[in-house]
PDB file of C-alpha atoms in Angstrom:
ATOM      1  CA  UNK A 278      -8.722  11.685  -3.524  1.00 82.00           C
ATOM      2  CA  UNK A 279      -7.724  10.783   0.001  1.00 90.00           C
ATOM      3  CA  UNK A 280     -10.210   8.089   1.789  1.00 94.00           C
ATOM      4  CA  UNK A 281      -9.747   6.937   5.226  1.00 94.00           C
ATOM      5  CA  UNK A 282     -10.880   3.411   6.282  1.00 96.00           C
ATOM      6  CA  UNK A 283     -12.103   2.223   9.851  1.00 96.00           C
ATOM      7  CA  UNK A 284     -11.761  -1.658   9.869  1.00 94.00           C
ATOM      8  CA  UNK A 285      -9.926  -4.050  12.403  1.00 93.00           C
ATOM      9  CA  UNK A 286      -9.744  -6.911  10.392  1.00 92.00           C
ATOM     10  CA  UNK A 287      -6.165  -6.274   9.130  1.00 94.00           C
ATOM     11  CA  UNK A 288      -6.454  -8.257   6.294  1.00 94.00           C
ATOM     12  CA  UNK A 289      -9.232  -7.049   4.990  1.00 94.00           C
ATOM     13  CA  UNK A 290      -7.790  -3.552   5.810  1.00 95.00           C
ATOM     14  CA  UNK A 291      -4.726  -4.021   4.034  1.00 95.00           C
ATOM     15  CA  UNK A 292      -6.448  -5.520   0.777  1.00 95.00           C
ATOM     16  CA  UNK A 293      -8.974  -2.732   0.915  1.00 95.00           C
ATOM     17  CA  UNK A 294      -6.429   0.281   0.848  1.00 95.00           C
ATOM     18  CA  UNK A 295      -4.027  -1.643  -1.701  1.00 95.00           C
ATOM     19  CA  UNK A 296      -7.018  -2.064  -4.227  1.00 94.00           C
ATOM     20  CA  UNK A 297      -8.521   1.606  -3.604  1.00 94.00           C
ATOM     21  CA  UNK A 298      -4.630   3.041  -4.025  1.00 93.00           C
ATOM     22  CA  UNK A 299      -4.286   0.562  -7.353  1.00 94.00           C
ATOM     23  CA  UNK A 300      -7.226   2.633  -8.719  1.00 91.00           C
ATOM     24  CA  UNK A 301      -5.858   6.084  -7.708  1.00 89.00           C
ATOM     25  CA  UNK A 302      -6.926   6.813  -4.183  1.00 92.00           C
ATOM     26  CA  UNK A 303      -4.846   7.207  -1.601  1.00 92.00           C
ATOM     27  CA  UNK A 304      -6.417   4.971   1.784  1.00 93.00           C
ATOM     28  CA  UNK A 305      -5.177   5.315   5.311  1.00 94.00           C
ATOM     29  CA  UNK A 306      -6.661   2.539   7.598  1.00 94.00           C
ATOM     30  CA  UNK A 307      -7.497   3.042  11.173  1.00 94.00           C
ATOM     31  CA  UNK A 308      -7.884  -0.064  13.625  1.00 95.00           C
ATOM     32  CA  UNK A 309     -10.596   1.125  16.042  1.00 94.00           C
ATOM     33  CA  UNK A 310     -13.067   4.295  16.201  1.00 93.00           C
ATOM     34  CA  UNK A 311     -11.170   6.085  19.107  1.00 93.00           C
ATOM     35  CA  UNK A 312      -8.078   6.861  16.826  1.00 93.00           C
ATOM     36  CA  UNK A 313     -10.109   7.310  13.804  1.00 94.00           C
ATOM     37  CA  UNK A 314     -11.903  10.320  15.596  1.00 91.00           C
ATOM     38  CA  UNK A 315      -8.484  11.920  16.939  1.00 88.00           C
ATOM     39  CA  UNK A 316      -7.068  11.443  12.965  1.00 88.00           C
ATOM     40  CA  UNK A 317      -9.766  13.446  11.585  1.00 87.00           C
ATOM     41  CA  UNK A 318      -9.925  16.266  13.640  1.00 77.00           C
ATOM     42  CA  UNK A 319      -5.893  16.630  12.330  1.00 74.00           C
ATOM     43  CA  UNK A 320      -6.278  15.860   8.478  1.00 80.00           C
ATOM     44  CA  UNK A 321      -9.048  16.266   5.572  1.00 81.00           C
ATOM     45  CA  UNK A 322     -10.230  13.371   3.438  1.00 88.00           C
ATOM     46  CA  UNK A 323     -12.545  13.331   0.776  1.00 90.00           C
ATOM     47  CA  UNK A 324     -14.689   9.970   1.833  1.00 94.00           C
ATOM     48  CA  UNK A 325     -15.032   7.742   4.877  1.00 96.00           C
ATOM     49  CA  UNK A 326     -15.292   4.268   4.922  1.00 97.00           C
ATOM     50  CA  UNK A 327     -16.182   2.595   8.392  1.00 96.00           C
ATOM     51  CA  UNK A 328     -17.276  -0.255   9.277  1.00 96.00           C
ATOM     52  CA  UNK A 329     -19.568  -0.967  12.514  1.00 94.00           C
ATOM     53  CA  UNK A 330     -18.135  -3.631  14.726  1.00 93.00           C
ATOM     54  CA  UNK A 331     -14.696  -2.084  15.774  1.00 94.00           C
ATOM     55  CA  UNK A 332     -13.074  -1.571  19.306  1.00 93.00           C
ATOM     56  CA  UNK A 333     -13.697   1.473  21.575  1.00 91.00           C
ATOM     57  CA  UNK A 334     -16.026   3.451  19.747  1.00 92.00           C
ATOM     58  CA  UNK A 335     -18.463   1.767  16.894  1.00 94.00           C
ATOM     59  CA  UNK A 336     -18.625   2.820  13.425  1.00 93.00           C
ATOM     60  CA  UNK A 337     -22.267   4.334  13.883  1.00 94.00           C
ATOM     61  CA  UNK A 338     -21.046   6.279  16.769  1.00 93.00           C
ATOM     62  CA  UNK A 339     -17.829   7.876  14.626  1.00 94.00           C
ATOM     63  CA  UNK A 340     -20.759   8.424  11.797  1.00 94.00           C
ATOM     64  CA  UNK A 341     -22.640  10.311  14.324  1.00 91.00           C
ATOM     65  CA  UNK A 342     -19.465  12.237  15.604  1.00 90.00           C
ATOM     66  CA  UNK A 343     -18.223  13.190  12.131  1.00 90.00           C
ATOM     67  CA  UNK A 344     -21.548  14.566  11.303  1.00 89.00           C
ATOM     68  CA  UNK A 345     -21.724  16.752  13.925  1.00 85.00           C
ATOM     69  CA  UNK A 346     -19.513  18.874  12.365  1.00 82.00           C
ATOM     70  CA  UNK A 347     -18.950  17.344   8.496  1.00 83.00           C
ATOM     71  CA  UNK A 348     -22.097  17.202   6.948  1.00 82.00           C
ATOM     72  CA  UNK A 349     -20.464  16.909   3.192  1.00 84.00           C
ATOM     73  CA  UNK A 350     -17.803  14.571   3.512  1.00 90.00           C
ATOM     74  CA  UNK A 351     -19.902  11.438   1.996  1.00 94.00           C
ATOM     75  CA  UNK A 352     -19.632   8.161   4.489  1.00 95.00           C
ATOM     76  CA  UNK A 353     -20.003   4.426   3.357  1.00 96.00           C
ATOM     77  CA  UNK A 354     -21.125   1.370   6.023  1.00 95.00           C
ATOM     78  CA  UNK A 355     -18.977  -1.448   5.553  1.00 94.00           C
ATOM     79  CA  UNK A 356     -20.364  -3.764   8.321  1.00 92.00           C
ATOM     80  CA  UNK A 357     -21.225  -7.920   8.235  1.00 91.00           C
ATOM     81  CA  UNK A 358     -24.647  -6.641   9.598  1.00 90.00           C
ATOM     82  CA  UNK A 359     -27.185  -7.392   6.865  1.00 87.00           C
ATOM     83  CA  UNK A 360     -30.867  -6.736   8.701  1.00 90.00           C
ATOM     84  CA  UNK A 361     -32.688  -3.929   7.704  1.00 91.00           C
ATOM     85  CA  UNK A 362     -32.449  -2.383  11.423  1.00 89.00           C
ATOM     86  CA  UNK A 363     -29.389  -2.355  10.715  1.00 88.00           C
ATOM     87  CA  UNK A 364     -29.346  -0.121   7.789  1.00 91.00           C
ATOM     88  CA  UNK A 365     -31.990   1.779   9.287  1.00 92.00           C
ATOM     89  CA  UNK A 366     -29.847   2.767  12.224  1.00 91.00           C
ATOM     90  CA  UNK A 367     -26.845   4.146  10.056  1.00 93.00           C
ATOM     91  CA  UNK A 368     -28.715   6.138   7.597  1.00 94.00           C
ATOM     92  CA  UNK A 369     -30.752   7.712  10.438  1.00 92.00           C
ATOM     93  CA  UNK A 370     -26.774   8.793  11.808  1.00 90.00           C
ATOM     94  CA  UNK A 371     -26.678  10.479   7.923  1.00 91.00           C
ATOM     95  CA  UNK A 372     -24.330   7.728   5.874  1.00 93.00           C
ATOM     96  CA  UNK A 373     -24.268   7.884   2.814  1.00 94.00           C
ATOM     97  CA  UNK A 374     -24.199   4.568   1.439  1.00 95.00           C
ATOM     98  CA  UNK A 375     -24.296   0.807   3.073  1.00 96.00           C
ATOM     99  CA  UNK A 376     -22.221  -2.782   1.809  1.00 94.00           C
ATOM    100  CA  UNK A 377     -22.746  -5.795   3.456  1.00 94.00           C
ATOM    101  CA  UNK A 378     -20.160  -8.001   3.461  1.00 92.00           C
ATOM    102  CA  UNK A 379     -18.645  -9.564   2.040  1.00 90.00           C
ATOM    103  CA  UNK A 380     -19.306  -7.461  -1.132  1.00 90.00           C
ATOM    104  CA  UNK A 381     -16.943  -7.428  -4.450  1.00 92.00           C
ATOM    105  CA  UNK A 382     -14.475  -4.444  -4.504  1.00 93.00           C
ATOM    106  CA  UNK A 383     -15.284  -3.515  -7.755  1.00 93.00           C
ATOM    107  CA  UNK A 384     -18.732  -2.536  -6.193  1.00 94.00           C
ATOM    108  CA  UNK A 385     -17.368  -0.696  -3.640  1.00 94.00           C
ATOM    109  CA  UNK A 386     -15.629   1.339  -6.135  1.00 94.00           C
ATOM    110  CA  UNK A 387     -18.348   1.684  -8.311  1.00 93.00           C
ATOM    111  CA  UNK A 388     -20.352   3.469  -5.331  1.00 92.00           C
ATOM    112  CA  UNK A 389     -16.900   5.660  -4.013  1.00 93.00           C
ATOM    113  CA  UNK A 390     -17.059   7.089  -7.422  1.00 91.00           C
ATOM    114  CA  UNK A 391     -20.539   7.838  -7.497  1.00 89.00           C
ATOM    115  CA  UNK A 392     -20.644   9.356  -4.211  1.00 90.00           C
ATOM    116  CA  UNK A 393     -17.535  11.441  -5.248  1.00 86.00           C
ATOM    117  CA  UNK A 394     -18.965  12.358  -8.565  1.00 81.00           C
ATOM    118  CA  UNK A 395     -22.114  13.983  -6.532  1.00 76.00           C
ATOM    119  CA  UNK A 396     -19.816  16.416  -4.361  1.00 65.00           C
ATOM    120  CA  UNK A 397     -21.473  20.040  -5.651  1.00 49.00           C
ATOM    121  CA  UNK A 398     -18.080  22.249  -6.622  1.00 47.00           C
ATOM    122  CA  UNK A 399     -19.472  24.708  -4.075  1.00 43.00           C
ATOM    123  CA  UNK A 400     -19.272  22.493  -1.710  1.00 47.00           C
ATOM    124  CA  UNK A 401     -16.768  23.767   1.223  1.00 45.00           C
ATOM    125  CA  UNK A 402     -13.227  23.325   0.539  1.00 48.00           C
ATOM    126  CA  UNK A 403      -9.943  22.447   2.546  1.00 51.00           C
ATOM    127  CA  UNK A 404      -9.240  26.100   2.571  1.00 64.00           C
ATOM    128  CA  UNK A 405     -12.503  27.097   4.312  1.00 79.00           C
ATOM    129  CA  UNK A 406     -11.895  25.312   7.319  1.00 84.00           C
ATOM    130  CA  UNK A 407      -9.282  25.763  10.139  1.00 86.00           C
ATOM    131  CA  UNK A 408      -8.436  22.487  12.072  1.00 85.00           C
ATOM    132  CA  UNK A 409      -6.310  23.596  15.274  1.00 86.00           C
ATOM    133  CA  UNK A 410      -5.916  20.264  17.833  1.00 83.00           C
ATOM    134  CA  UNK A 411      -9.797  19.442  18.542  1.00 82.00           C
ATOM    135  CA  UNK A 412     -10.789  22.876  17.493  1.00 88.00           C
ATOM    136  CA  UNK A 413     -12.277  23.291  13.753  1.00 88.00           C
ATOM    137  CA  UNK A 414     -13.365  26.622  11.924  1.00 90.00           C
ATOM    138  CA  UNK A 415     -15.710  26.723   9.442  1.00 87.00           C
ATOM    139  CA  UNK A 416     -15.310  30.118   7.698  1.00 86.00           C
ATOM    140  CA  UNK A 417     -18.100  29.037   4.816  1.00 82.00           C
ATOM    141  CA  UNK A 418     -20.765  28.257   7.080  1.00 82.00           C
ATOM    142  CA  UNK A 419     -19.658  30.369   9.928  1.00 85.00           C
ATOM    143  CA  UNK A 420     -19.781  27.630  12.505  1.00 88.00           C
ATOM    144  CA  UNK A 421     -16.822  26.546  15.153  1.00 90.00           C
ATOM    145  CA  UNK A 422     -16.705  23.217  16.890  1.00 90.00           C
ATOM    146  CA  UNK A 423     -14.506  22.015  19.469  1.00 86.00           C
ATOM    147  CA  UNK A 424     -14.438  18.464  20.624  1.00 78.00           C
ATOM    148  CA  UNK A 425     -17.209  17.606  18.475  1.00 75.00           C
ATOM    149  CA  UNK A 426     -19.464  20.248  19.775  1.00 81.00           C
ATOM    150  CA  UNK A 427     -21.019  23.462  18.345  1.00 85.00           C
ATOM    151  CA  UNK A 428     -20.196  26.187  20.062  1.00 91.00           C
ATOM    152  CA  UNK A 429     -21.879  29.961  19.401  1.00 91.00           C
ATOM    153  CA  UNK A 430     -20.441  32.447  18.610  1.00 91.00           C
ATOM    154  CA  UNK A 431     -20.825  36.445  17.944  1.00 92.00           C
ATOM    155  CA  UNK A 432     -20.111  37.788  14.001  1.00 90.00           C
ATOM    156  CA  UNK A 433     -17.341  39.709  15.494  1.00 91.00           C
ATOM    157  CA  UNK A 434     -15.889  36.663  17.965  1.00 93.00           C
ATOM    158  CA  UNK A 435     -16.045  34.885  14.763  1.00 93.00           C
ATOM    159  CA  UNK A 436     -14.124  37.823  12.995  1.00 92.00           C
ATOM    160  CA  UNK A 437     -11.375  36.971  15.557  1.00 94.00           C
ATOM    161  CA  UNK A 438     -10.944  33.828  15.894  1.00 94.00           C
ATOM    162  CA  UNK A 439     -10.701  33.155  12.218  1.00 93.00           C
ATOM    163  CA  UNK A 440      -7.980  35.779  12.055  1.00 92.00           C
ATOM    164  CA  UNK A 441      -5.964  33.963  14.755  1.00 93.00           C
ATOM    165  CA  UNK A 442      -6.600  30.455  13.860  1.00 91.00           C
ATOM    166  CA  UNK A 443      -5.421  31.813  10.155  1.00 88.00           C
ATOM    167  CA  UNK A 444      -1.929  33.104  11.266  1.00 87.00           C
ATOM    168  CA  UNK A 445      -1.423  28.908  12.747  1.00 83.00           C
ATOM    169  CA  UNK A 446       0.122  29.766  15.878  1.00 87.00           C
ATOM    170  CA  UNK A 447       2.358  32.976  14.803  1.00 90.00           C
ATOM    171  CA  UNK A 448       1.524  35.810  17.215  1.00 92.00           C
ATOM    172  CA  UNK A 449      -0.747  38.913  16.228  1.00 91.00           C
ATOM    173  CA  UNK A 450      -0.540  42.206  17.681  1.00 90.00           C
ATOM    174  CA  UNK A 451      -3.319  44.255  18.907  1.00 89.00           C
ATOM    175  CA  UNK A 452      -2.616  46.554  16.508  1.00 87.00           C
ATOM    176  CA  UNK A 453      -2.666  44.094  13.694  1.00 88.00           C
ATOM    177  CA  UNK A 454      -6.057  42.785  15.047  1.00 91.00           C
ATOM    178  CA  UNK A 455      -7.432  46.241  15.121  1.00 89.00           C
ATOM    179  CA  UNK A 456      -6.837  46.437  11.423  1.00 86.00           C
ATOM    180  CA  UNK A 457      -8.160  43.717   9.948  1.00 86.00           C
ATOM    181  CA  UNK A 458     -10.964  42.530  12.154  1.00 88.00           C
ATOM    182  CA  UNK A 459     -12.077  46.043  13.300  1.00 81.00           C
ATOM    183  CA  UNK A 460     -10.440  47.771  10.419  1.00 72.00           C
ATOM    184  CA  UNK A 461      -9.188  50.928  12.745  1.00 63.00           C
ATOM    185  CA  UNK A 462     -13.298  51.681  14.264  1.00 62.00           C
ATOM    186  CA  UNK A 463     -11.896  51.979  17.260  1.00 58.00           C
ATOM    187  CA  UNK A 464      -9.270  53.733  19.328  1.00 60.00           C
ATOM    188  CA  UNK A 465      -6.391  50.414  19.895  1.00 55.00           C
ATOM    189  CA  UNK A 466      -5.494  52.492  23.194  1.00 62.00           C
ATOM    190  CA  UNK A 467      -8.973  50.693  24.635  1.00 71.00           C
ATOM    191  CA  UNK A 468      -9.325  47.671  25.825  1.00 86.00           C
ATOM    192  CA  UNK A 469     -11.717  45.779  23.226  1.00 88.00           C
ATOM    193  CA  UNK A 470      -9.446  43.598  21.946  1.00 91.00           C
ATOM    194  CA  UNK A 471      -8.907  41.987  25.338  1.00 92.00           C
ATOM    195  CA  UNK A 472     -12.007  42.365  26.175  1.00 93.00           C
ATOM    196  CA  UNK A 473     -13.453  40.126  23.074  1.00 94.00           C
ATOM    197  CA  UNK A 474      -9.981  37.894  23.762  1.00 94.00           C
ATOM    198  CA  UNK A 475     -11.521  36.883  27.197  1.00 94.00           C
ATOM    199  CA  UNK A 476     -15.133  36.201  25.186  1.00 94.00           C
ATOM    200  CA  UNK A 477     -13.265  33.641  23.302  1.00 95.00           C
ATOM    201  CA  UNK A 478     -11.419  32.234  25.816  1.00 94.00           C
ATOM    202  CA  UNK A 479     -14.732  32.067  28.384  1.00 94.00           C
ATOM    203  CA  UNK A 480     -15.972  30.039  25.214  1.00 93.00           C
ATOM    204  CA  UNK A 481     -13.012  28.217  23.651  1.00 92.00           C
ATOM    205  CA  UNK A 482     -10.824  27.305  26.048  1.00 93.00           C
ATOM    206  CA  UNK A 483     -12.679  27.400  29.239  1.00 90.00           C
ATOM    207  CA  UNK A 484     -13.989  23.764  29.740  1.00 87.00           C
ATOM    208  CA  UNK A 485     -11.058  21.958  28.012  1.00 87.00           C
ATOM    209  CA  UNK A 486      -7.964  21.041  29.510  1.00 87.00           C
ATOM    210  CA  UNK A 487      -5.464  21.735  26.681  1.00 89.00           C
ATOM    211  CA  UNK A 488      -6.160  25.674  26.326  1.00 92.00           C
ATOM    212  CA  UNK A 489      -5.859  26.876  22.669  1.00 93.00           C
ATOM    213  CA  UNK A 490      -5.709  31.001  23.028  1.00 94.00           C
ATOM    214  CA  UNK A 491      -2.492  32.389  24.522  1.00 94.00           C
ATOM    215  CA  UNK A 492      -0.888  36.071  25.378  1.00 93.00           C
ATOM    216  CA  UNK A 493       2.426  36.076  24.599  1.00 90.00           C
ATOM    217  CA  UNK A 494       3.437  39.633  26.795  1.00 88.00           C
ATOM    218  CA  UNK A 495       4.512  42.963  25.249  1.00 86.00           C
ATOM    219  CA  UNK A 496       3.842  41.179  21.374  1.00 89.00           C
ATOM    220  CA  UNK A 497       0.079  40.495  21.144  1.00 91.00           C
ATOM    221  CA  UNK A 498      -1.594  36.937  20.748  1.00 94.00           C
ATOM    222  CA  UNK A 499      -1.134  33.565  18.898  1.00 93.00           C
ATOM    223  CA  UNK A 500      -3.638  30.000  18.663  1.00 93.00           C
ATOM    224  CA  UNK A 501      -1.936  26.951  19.602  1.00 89.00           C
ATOM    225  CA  UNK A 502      -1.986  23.508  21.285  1.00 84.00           C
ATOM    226  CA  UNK A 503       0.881  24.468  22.541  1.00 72.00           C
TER     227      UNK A 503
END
């Protein structure tokens, strides 16, 4: 089980992730909420552990941002903040749990596992969703975010952009498209596969700098960063 901790107290962040990994997790620890977002857009972890009062962007507000588009993943409240407002506040941004400290690690452990022992096996799984840069594809629920946001798609844009985010950056061909997200309904001498390209990119790519859906001339298409 891989748990990521927000905490800029490096002492207490080192002691933390050496007690968790002594009882079989494995615990990377992130100093402030701005790299803490970046990190999980780029990896999959089972629980989060953040505490409030931490530089650039505050524990509640990464709660906030990681439900927007993780609504499984269970999330515990570290913080020194004890009042009920408090608690109030972080539970309204969907936590999971909440420790004052300072609190006895053996009680935070006790609550890790009991969060992790509710996690339904249907639940969604690392293989049912596509992380590409900000970009992340839910193919259970059918939903697509991109820099933390929602953003609506068609069944068949869907269709399409799973199969390209799937291949992770090789280049399709029209004529591979055709066949498995049209399966052959259509003559490939049209132009619907561009024309459904330029949906996704009008939606995608069009109000982010770092564009994600690329031609690569005379071979077909490919989804990268790069």
């Amino acid at each position: 089980m891989n748990i990521l901790l927000l905490e800029d107290d490096l002492i207490l962040s080192a002691e933390l992730c050496k007690f968790l990994e002594s009882n079989n997790f494995t615990c990377d620890k992130i100093y402030d909420g701005e790299t803490f977002i970046r990190q999980i857009k780029n990896n999959t972890y089972d629980l989060y552990l953040l505490d409030i009062n931490v530089p650039k962007i505050n524990g509640l507000d990464v709660c906030q941002t990681i439900r927007s588009f993780d609504k499984n993943t269970p999330i515990i409240i570290i913080s020194a903040y004890g009042d009920l407002s408090d608690k109030k506040d972080a539970f309204t941004r969907l936590a999971d749990d909440y420790l004052v400290k300072p609190f006895q690690f053996e009680e935070l452990l006790l609550r890790v596992n009991s969060l992790l022992r509710r996690k339904a096996p249907s639940e969604t799984t690392d293989q049912d969703i596509i992380r590409i840069d900000d970009l992340i594809v839910n193919k259970t629920e059918q939903k697509v975010y991109r820099g933390g946001n929602e953003i609506s798609l068609t069944l068949k844009e869907f269709q399409l952009l799973v199969y390209l985010a799937a291949a992770q950056g090789r280049t399709v061909s029209k004529q591979q498209i055709t066949e498995h997200v049209w399966e052959h309904n259509f003559n490939t001498n049209t132009n619907t596969v561009e024309v459904y390209i330029n949906f996704l990119r009008k939606k995608i790519d069009k109000d982010f700098k770092v564009k994600l859906i690329h031609t690569r001339s005379g071979f077909g298409y490919y989804l990268s960063p790069l």
